[in-house]
XYZ file of N, CA, C and O in Angstrom:
696
model
N 0.848 -1.181 0.000
C 0.000 0.000 0.000
C 0.886 1.234 0.000
O 1.794 1.354 0.808
N 0.596 2.139 -0.927
C 1.331 3.389 -1.032
C 0.374 4.533 -0.735
O -0.724 4.588 -1.272
N 0.796 5.464 0.127
C -0.045 6.612 0.496
C 0.734 7.906 0.311
O 1.942 7.899 0.156
N -0.007 9.034 0.357
C 0.656 10.327 0.279
C 1.003 10.721 -1.150
O 2.143 11.054 -1.428
N 0.045 10.641 -2.048
C 0.224 10.991 -3.461
C 1.287 10.144 -4.158
O 2.194 10.668 -4.797
N 1.187 8.822 -4.055
C 2.169 7.965 -4.714
C 1.986 7.986 -6.225
O 0.937 8.350 -6.745
N 3.032 7.548 -6.900
C 3.005 7.478 -8.362
C 3.672 6.179 -8.795
O 4.734 5.826 -8.291
N 3.003 5.461 -9.685
C 3.579 4.266 -10.305
C 3.789 4.611 -11.774
O 2.904 5.162 -12.422
N 4.963 4.263 -12.300
C 5.274 4.675 -13.653
C 6.116 3.624 -14.360
O 6.937 2.953 -13.734
N 5.895 3.483 -15.660
C 6.773 2.702 -16.517
C 6.808 3.402 -17.873
O 6.324 4.531 -18.006
N 7.325 2.773 -18.882
C 7.487 3.442 -20.176
C 6.162 3.721 -20.878
O 6.100 4.568 -21.767
N 5.075 3.053 -20.493
C 3.789 3.199 -21.177
C 2.787 4.077 -20.444
O 1.882 4.630 -21.055
N 2.905 4.176 -19.102
C 1.865 4.856 -18.340
C 2.409 5.375 -17.020
O 3.426 4.894 -16.528
N 1.672 6.328 -16.469
C 1.919 6.823 -15.115
C 0.578 6.860 -14.402
O -0.404 7.356 -14.948
N 0.538 6.318 -13.180
C -0.665 6.344 -12.350
C -0.318 7.077 -11.061
O 0.671 6.742 -10.407
N -1.138 8.063 -10.704
C -0.954 8.725 -9.416
C -2.317 8.839 -8.744
O -3.350 8.885 -9.411
N -2.305 8.872 -7.433
C -3.547 8.941 -6.648
C -3.181 9.276 -5.207
O -2.000 9.375 -4.865
N -4.188 9.444 -4.360
C -3.927 9.641 -2.933
C -3.396 8.361 -2.298
O -2.592 8.397 -1.373
N -3.848 7.216 -2.841
C -3.452 5.914 -2.301
C -3.476 4.885 -3.421
O -4.408 4.861 -4.217
N -2.473 4.029 -3.473
C -2.413 2.956 -4.465
C -2.060 1.661 -3.752
O -1.077 1.596 -3.012
N -2.880 0.631 -3.976
C -2.594 -0.724 -3.506
C -2.248 -1.551 -4.730
O -3.052 -1.622 -5.667
N -1.061 -2.187 -4.723
C -0.652 -2.986 -5.881
C -0.376 -4.414 -5.447
O 0.429 -4.658 -4.543
N -1.064 -5.348 -6.088
C -0.880 -6.774 -5.833
C 0.000 -7.327 -6.952
O -0.458 -7.515 -8.077
N 1.274 -7.557 -6.663
C 2.218 -8.006 -7.683
C 1.872 -9.379 -8.236
O 2.086 -9.633 -9.423
N 1.358 -10.276 -7.400
C 1.061 -11.627 -7.880
C -0.076 -11.635 -8.895
O -0.060 -12.428 -9.831
N -1.051 -10.733 -8.729
C -2.174 -10.645 -9.678
C -1.977 -9.536 -10.701
O -2.746 -9.414 -11.635
N -0.973 -8.687 -10.511
C -0.700 -7.529 -11.376
C -1.930 -6.625 -11.470
O -2.366 -6.222 -12.546
N -2.505 -6.322 -10.281
C -3.694 -5.474 -10.194
C -3.396 -4.306 -9.255
O -2.896 -4.503 -8.145
N -3.711 -3.105 -9.723
C -3.548 -1.909 -8.896
C -4.913 -1.302 -8.612
O -5.733 -1.157 -9.519
N -5.169 -0.979 -7.348
C -6.368 -0.239 -6.944
C -5.904 1.136 -6.497
O -5.084 1.258 -5.583
N -6.430 2.170 -7.164
C -6.063 3.544 -6.840
C -7.294 4.258 -6.299
O -8.399 4.080 -6.808
N -7.082 5.088 -5.274
C -8.197 5.802 -4.644
C -7.814 7.253 -4.387
O -6.698 7.531 -3.983
N -8.794 8.118 -4.591
C -8.612 9.532 -4.288
C -7.810 10.266 -5.346
O -6.624 10.020 -5.499
N -8.453 11.139 -6.088
C -7.813 11.967 -7.104
C -6.898 11.146 -8.018
O -5.704 11.415 -8.150
N -7.483 10.137 -8.665
C -6.734 9.251 -9.551
C -6.471 9.963 -10.872
O -7.364 10.552 -11.474
N -5.218 9.902 -11.321
C -4.810 10.459 -12.607
C -3.928 9.426 -13.290
O -2.966 8.938 -12.697
N -4.265 9.108 -14.530
C -3.493 8.133 -15.283
C -3.179 8.703 -16.654
O -4.069 9.152 -17.365
N -1.909 8.695 -17.015
C -1.471 9.141 -18.328
C -1.030 7.927 -19.129
O -0.154 7.174 -18.690
N -1.633 7.734 -20.290
C -1.219 6.698 -21.227
C -0.348 7.407 -22.259
O -0.832 8.200 -23.072
N 0.932 7.126 -22.204
C 1.919 7.927 -22.930
C 1.827 7.848 -24.456
O 2.176 8.814 -25.129
N 1.385 6.734 -24.986
C 1.422 6.537 -26.440
C 0.776 7.692 -27.207
O 1.307 8.152 -28.202
N -0.366 8.167 -26.744
C -1.048 9.265 -27.441
C -1.521 10.351 -26.472
O -2.408 11.120 -26.785
N -0.913 10.409 -25.307
C -1.243 11.410 -24.287
C -2.707 11.367 -23.870
O -3.326 12.398 -23.617
N -3.283 10.171 -23.784
C -4.637 10.011 -23.262
C -4.570 10.054 -21.736
O -3.732 9.389 -21.124
N -5.449 10.849 -21.140
C -5.542 10.954 -19.688
C -6.821 10.299 -19.205
O -7.848 10.377 -19.870
N -6.772 9.686 -18.034
C -7.958 9.146 -17.367
C -7.964 9.707 -15.951
O -6.918 9.749 -15.289
N -9.141 10.161 -15.506
C -9.302 10.741 -14.176
C -10.483 10.078 -13.483
O -11.468 9.737 -14.132
N -10.421 9.939 -12.161
C -11.538 9.374 -11.395
C -11.228 9.515 -9.905
O -10.127 9.888 -9.522
N -12.226 9.175 -9.096
C -11.979 9.087 -7.650
C -11.419 7.717 -7.288
O -10.696 7.571 -6.314
N -11.786 6.695 -8.098
C -11.266 5.341 -7.877
C -11.008 4.680 -9.222
O -11.707 4.941 -10.198
N -10.001 3.802 -9.251
C -9.696 3.055 -10.471
C -9.133 1.693 -10.102
O -8.489 1.531 -9.062
N -9.377 0.738 -10.961
C -8.762 -0.590 -10.837
C -8.093 -0.881 -12.166
O -8.724 -0.812 -13.217
N -6.804 -1.176 -12.103
C -5.995 -1.388 -13.293
C -5.477 -2.821 -13.315
O -4.807 -3.255 -12.375
N -5.812 -3.554 -14.380
C -5.350 -4.925 -14.587
C -4.199 -4.863 -15.587
O -4.425 -4.787 -16.801
N -2.983 -4.862 -15.074
C -1.816 -4.628 -15.924
C -1.674 -5.664 -17.034
O -1.418 -5.300 -18.179
N -1.825 -6.948 -16.749
C -1.632 -7.985 -17.764
C -2.637 -7.883 -18.905
O -2.327 -8.226 -20.043
N -3.846 -7.415 -18.600
C -4.890 -7.292 -19.612
C -4.949 -5.892 -20.236
O -5.661 -5.679 -21.203
N -4.267 -4.935 -19.632
C -4.342 -3.558 -20.108
C -5.730 -2.970 -19.954
O -6.171 -2.144 -20.737
N -6.448 -3.401 -18.904
C -7.832 -2.987 -18.670
C -7.896 -2.056 -17.467
O -7.293 -2.326 -16.423
N -8.627 -0.953 -17.628
C -8.775 0.040 -16.568
C -10.263 0.266 -16.326
O -11.003 0.583 -17.259
N -10.721 0.121 -15.087
C -12.081 0.478 -14.675
C -11.985 1.774 -13.885
O -11.160 1.882 -12.965
N -12.818 2.747 -14.210
C -12.805 4.052 -13.550
C -14.158 4.320 -12.917
O -15.193 4.144 -13.575
N -14.153 4.772 -11.654
C -15.385 5.018 -10.895
C -15.312 6.382 -10.213
O -14.238 6.847 -9.875
N -16.471 6.975 -9.944
C -16.513 8.234 -9.218
C -16.131 9.403 -10.109
O -14.975 9.793 -10.144
N -17.100 9.918 -10.854
C -16.880 11.029 -11.790
C -15.734 10.757 -12.758
O -14.840 11.600 -12.941
N -15.726 9.594 -13.409
C -14.603 9.283 -14.290
C -14.647 10.089 -15.586
O -15.711 10.474 -16.066
N -13.466 10.307 -16.120
C -13.317 11.033 -17.382
C -12.115 10.470 -18.130
O -11.076 10.219 -17.531
N -12.280 10.291 -19.439
C -11.170 9.952 -20.314
C -11.044 11.095 -21.299
O -12.032 11.538 -21.888
N -9.813 11.587 -21.471
C -9.574 12.745 -22.334
C -8.428 12.417 -23.290
O -7.319 12.156 -22.858
N -8.749 12.428 -24.595
C -7.722 12.225 -25.616
C -7.408 13.560 -26.259
O -8.279 14.227 -26.794
N -6.173 13.946 -26.171
C -5.734 15.243 -26.683
C -5.971 15.319 -28.194
O -5.644 14.398 -28.935
N -6.534 16.437 -28.628
C -6.746 16.680 -30.047
C -5.425 16.892 -30.765
O -4.457 17.373 -30.190
N -5.383 16.505 -32.015
C -4.172 16.634 -32.820
C -4.313 17.795 -33.798
O -5.394 18.045 -34.308
N -3.246 18.489 -34.078
C -3.242 19.522 -35.107
C -4.296 20.596 -34.926
O -4.972 20.955 -35.885
N -4.488 21.079 -33.711
C -5.456 22.136 -33.466
C -6.870 21.664 -33.190
O -7.755 22.470 -32.936
N -7.126 20.348 -33.258
C -8.454 19.830 -32.938
C -8.697 19.893 -31.441
O -7.763 19.848 -30.641
N -9.950 19.973 -31.062
C -10.310 19.957 -29.644
C -10.111 18.562 -29.065
O -10.125 17.568 -29.790
N -9.950 18.494 -27.747
C -9.847 17.205 -27.066
C -11.161 16.443 -27.198
O -12.235 17.044 -27.230
N -11.078 15.120 -27.241
C -12.251 14.252 -27.168
C -12.385 13.842 -25.709
O -11.456 13.271 -25.131
N -13.536 14.155 -25.099
C -13.748 13.897 -23.676
C -14.947 12.978 -23.502
O -16.015 13.227 -24.069
N -14.766 11.906 -22.727
C -15.839 10.962 -22.429
C -16.007 10.914 -20.914
O -15.032 10.694 -20.188
N -17.257 11.123 -20.454
C -17.588 11.039 -19.024
C -18.776 10.100 -18.859
O -19.617 10.018 -19.744
N -18.867 9.432 -17.718
C -19.990 8.534 -17.434
C -19.977 8.196 -15.946
O -19.071 8.603 -15.213
N -20.982 7.444 -15.509
C -20.974 6.963 -14.129
C -19.807 6.003 -13.910
O -19.154 6.025 -12.872
N -19.558 5.136 -14.901
C -18.455 4.176 -14.878
C -17.858 4.112 -16.273
O -18.589 4.090 -17.262
N -16.540 4.075 -16.350
C -15.850 3.935 -17.633
C -14.931 2.725 -17.590
O -14.298 2.450 -16.568
N -14.860 2.036 -18.712
C -13.980 0.884 -18.888
C -13.100 1.213 -20.084
O -13.616 1.554 -21.150
N -11.780 1.139 -19.921
C -10.858 1.520 -20.979
C -9.838 0.417 -21.206
O -9.229 -0.075 -20.261
N -9.679 0.024 -22.465
C -8.644 -0.922 -22.860
C -7.472 -0.108 -23.394
O -7.636 0.660 -24.342
N -6.306 -0.277 -22.786
C -5.137 0.496 -23.218
C -4.836 0.281 -24.698
O -4.655 1.238 -25.437
N -4.744 -0.963 -25.118
C -4.444 -1.257 -26.516
C -5.620 -0.806 -27.374
O -6.758 -1.159 -27.124
N -5.350 0.013 -28.338
C -6.410 0.483 -29.223
C -7.200 1.654 -28.683
O -8.027 2.213 -29.369
N -6.991 2.018 -27.403
C -7.716 3.124 -26.790
C -9.214 3.001 -27.023
O -9.882 3.911 -27.466
N -9.728 1.816 -26.732
C -11.159 1.541 -26.865
C -11.764 1.428 -25.486
O -11.074 1.096 -24.525
N -13.072 1.694 -25.401
C -13.692 1.578 -24.104
C -15.195 1.625 -24.162
O -15.795 1.655 -25.239
N -15.775 1.627 -22.967
C -17.226 1.677 -22.822
C -17.579 2.614 -21.685
O -16.834 2.726 -20.719
N -18.732 3.260 -21.831
C -19.268 4.103 -20.780
C -20.607 3.546 -20.339
O -21.406 3.115 -21.175
N -20.855 3.559 -19.040
C -22.073 3.011 -18.462
C -22.749 4.074 -17.602
O -22.155 4.558 -16.644
N -23.985 4.438 -17.938
C -24.764 5.374 -17.141
C -24.370 6.828 -17.339
O -23.215 7.195 -17.164
N -25.332 7.635 -17.748
C -25.140 9.085 -17.907
C -23.867 9.419 -18.677
O -23.010 10.166 -18.218
N -23.744 8.849 -19.864
C -22.573 9.083 -20.702
C -22.678 10.458 -21.355
O -23.722 10.810 -21.906
N -21.598 11.226 -21.295
C -21.504 12.537 -21.948
C -20.203 12.567 -22.738
O -19.140 12.252 -22.189
N -20.296 12.960 -24.009
C -19.138 12.990 -24.879
C -19.069 14.362 -25.527
O -20.089 14.900 -25.955
N -17.876 14.929 -25.602
C -17.735 16.232 -26.258
C -16.443 16.269 -27.057
O -15.459 15.624 -26.710
N -16.511 17.036 -28.121
C -15.334 17.342 -28.944
C -15.625 18.651 -29.640
O -16.465 18.711 -30.537
N -15.003 19.714 -29.203
C -15.283 21.034 -29.764
C -16.745 21.382 -29.550
O -17.269 21.258 -28.460
N -17.439 21.773 -30.604
C -18.848 22.138 -30.515
C -19.797 20.980 -30.665
O -21.012 21.161 -30.679
N -19.283 19.750 -30.781
C -20.122 18.567 -30.939
C -20.294 17.903 -29.577
O -19.322 17.612 -28.888
N -21.549 17.678 -29.185
C -21.862 17.081 -27.895
C -22.791 15.896 -28.095
O -23.607 15.894 -29.022
N -22.694 14.908 -27.226
C -23.589 13.753 -27.283
C -23.782 13.218 -25.881
O -22.919 13.373 -25.011
N -24.930 12.563 -25.679
C -25.180 11.900 -24.402
C -26.024 10.659 -24.668
O -26.755 10.577 -25.654
N -25.922 9.705 -23.754
C -26.701 8.467 -23.838
C -26.553 7.726 -22.513
O -25.831 8.167 -21.620
N -27.218 6.593 -22.416
C -27.065 5.759 -21.214
C -25.881 4.818 -21.321
O -25.284 4.444 -20.325
N -25.529 4.418 -22.557
C -24.381 3.528 -22.779
C -23.636 4.009 -24.010
O -24.228 4.591 -24.913
N -22.353 3.718 -24.056
C -21.566 4.081 -25.227
C -20.366 3.156 -25.343
O -19.854 2.639 -24.353
N -19.953 2.978 -26.572
C -18.711 2.299 -26.897
C -17.903 3.305 -27.696
O -18.461 4.011 -28.539
N -16.594 3.401 -27.437
C -15.809 4.398 -28.147
C -14.455 3.853 -28.555
O -13.900 2.968 -27.919
N -13.962 4.368 -29.671
C -12.621 4.093 -30.165
C -11.922 5.447 -30.234
O -12.094 6.199 -31.195
N -11.151 5.767 -29.212
C -10.533 7.080 -29.131
C -9.573 7.332 -30.284
O -9.541 8.423 -30.842
N -8.794 6.333 -30.665
C -7.794 6.536 -31.710
C -8.422 6.785 -33.078
O -7.800 7.379 -33.948
N -9.661 6.347 -33.269
C -10.353 6.541 -34.547
C -11.479 7.565 -34.459
O -12.174 7.801 -35.433
N -11.668 8.176 -33.293
C -12.739 9.157 -33.087
C -14.093 8.603 -33.503
O -14.882 9.268 -34.185
N -14.397 7.387 -33.108
C -15.666 6.734 -33.425
C -16.409 6.425 -32.136
O -15.829 5.973 -31.155
N -17.730 6.658 -32.158
C -18.576 6.452 -30.995
C -19.816 5.679 -31.398
O -20.382 5.924 -32.469
N -20.268 4.777 -30.557
C -21.545 4.092 -30.726
C -22.333 4.355 -29.456
O -21.858 4.076 -28.353
N -23.525 4.942 -29.605
C -24.340 5.336 -28.464
C -25.680 4.615 -28.506
O -26.282 4.511 -29.574
N -26.148 4.156 -27.350
C -27.477 3.581 -27.254
C -28.043 3.877 -25.874
O -27.330 4.247 -24.973
N -29.354 3.733 -25.777
C -30.037 4.134 -24.539
C -30.371 5.609 -24.599
O -29.726 6.422 -23.950
N -31.343 5.982 -25.431
C -31.790 7.372 -25.601
C -30.670 8.326 -26.007
O -30.493 9.383 -25.399
N -29.903 8.001 -27.040
C -28.813 8.898 -27.433
C -29.312 10.184 -28.083
O -30.331 10.193 -28.771
N -28.571 11.257 -27.836
C -28.816 12.566 -28.438
C -27.451 13.129 -28.828
O -26.512 13.091 -28.026
N -27.347 13.661 -30.046
C -26.142 14.366 -30.480
C -26.569 15.744 -30.947
O -27.620 15.889 -31.583
N -25.784 16.778 -30.620
C -26.178 18.122 -31.006
C -24.960 19.006 -31.188
O -23.862 18.705 -30.724
N -25.210 20.087 -31.893
C -24.229 21.153 -32.033
C -24.979 22.471 -31.950
O -26.137 22.489 -31.514
N -24.399 23.555 -32.381
C -25.017 24.858 -32.244
C -26.252 25.093 -33.086
O -26.989 26.056 -32.853
N -26.540 24.217 -34.048
C -27.690 24.443 -34.927
C -28.830 23.452 -34.743
O -29.886 23.633 -35.342
N -28.646 22.401 -33.945
C -29.748 21.466 -33.748
C -29.311 20.171 -33.107
O -28.205 20.060 -32.576
N -30.225 19.172 -33.174
C -29.959 17.899 -32.513
C -30.573 16.747 -33.284
O -31.499 16.925 -34.076
N -30.039 15.555 -33.006
C -30.553 14.302 -33.547
C -30.754 13.360 -32.371
O -29.887 13.224 -31.510
N -31.936 12.703 -32.355
C -32.254 11.685 -31.348
C -32.566 10.392 -32.081
O -33.125 10.425 -33.171
N -32.229 9.257 -31.471
C -32.486 7.963 -32.106
C -32.440 6.864 -31.052
O -32.142 7.117 -29.887
N -32.748 5.633 -31.482
C -32.618 4.486 -30.586
C -31.148 4.106 -30.408
O -30.704 3.751 -29.319
N -30.387 4.182 -31.505
C -28.956 3.893 -31.518
C -28.303 4.878 -32.478
O -28.909 5.260 -33.474
N -27.080 5.251 -32.176
C -26.412 6.250 -32.997
C -24.928 5.921 -33.113
O -24.301 5.502 -32.140
N -24.388 6.116 -34.302
C -22.961 5.979 -34.548
C -22.444 7.339 -34.993
O -23.029 7.963 -35.881
N -21.356 7.801 -34.369
C -20.823 9.122 -34.672
C -19.329 8.996 -34.956
O -18.594 8.379 -34.194
N -18.905 9.590 -36.069
C -17.489 9.725 -36.388
C -17.151 11.199 -36.355
O -17.908 12.021 -36.865
N -16.036 11.559 -35.723
C -15.688 12.966 -35.559
C -14.406 13.291 -36.325
O -13.490 12.479 -36.391
N -14.351 14.497 -36.875
C -13.145 15.006 -37.516
C -13.214 16.518 -37.566
O -14.280 17.087 -37.804
N -12.092 17.153 -37.338
C -11.998 18.612 -37.450
C -13.107 19.350 -36.720
O -13.776 20.214 -37.304
N -13.354 19.030 -35.457
C -14.310 19.734 -34.598
C -15.765 19.548 -34.986
O -16.635 20.276 -34.526
N -16.090 18.638 -35.867
C -17.480 18.498 -36.308
C -17.760 17.034 -36.584
O -16.847 16.241 -36.780
N -19.053 16.667 -36.640
C -19.358 15.286 -36.993
C -18.961 15.035 -38.440
O -19.325 15.793 -39.328
N -18.176 14.016 -38.643
C -17.779 13.623 -39.983
C -18.850 12.710 -40.574
O -19.152 12.772 -41.751
N -19.426 11.869 -39.713
C -20.450 10.934 -40.141
C -21.338 10.614 -38.952
O -20.845 10.245 -37.885
N -22.637 10.784 -39.112
C -23.583 10.442 -38.066
C -24.616 9.503 -38.675
O -25.218 9.833 -39.698
N -24.769 8.362 -38.070
C -25.794 7.398 -38.498
C -26.738 7.195 -37.332
O -26.301 6.911 -36.216
N -28.023 7.336 -37.602
C -29.050 7.163 -36.574
C -29.930 5.989 -36.974
O -30.307 5.869 -38.140
N -30.255 5.129 -36.007
C -31.013 3.915 -36.277
C -32.244 3.850 -35.377
O -32.243 4.357 -34.269
N -33.282 3.163 -35.863
C -34.519 3.009 -35.098
C -35.397 4.224 -35.272
O -35.473 4.824 -36.339
N -36.061 4.632 -34.214
C -36.922 5.810 -34.223
C -36.017 7.043 -34.189
O -35.341 7.306 -33.191
N -35.994 7.817 -35.278
C -35.072 8.942 -35.416
C -35.850 10.252 -35.451
O -36.860 10.368 -36.138
N -35.364 11.245 -34.716
C -35.913 12.600 -34.732
C -34.770 13.563 -35.024
O -33.723 13.505 -34.369
N -34.992 14.441 -35.997
C -33.987 15.431 -36.366
C -34.600 16.812 -36.204
O -35.662 17.089 -36.756
N -33.945 17.663 -35.445
C -34.400 19.038 -35.220
C -33.226 19.972 -35.508
O -32.312 20.088 -34.690
N -33.252 20.609 -36.658
C -32.208 21.562 -37.019
C -32.846 22.821 -37.563
O -33.841 22.769 -38.267
N -32.250 23.952 -37.244
C -32.722 25.233 -37.751
C -31.718 25.695 -38.797
O -30.509 25.550 -38.608
N -32.201 26.239 -39.898
C -31.264 26.724 -40.908
C -30.426 27.856 -40.356
O -30.885 28.664 -39.543
N -29.181 27.888 -40.770
C -28.286 28.955 -40.367
C -28.576 30.156 -41.258
O -28.636 30.041 -42.474
N -28.775 31.305 -40.645
C -29.059 32.519 -41.413
C -27.824 32.949 -42.160
O -26.723 32.977 -41.611
N -28.001 33.265 -43.435
C -26.893 33.725 -44.270
C -27.025 35.225 -44.482
O -28.090 35.738 -44.748
N -25.931 35.872 -44.373
C -25.902 37.306 -44.633
C -25.162 37.503 -45.953
O -23.989 37.149 -46.077
N -25.892 38.003 -46.954
C -25.268 38.246 -48.260
C -24.463 39.528 -48.209
O -24.900 40.529 -47.645
N -23.293 39.449 -48.806
C -22.423 40.616 -48.781
C -22.721 41.574 -49.886
O -23.135 41.353 -50.915
């Protein structure tokens, strides 16, 4: 057991928290209190009040206001995923959100009860009353797939019962 803002680090990641318990025989770390994890490969950050990290599987469970943040490249906004519980696989930067999922990237926002995400490909699958919106309107559906690029939805697919509410953008002729 490590206390007093300990930090565990190797070439791939750094984990810091108020307290870290590491079981070497199972290769499992339990972190509590102001958990911060940096995945160095693409500067993805994970934050939570509690986390459980399975080193051999590269699996991270995040609890207590968890957030995963992938830094935007080339001037793009960060991709941020929040939920009641987040599950993140280090390899491929893939994961799932459970309960009150909120996703943002620049002016594009989405929410649902469940989500699957591929951070490295900026792809999201939302289900459980998903809604995606930006400054001009929103889309609601039973299930939704969203691809993001350059601060905007690159591709949005809505399945099942779909509702689209968009207002035309006023144009000012010069």
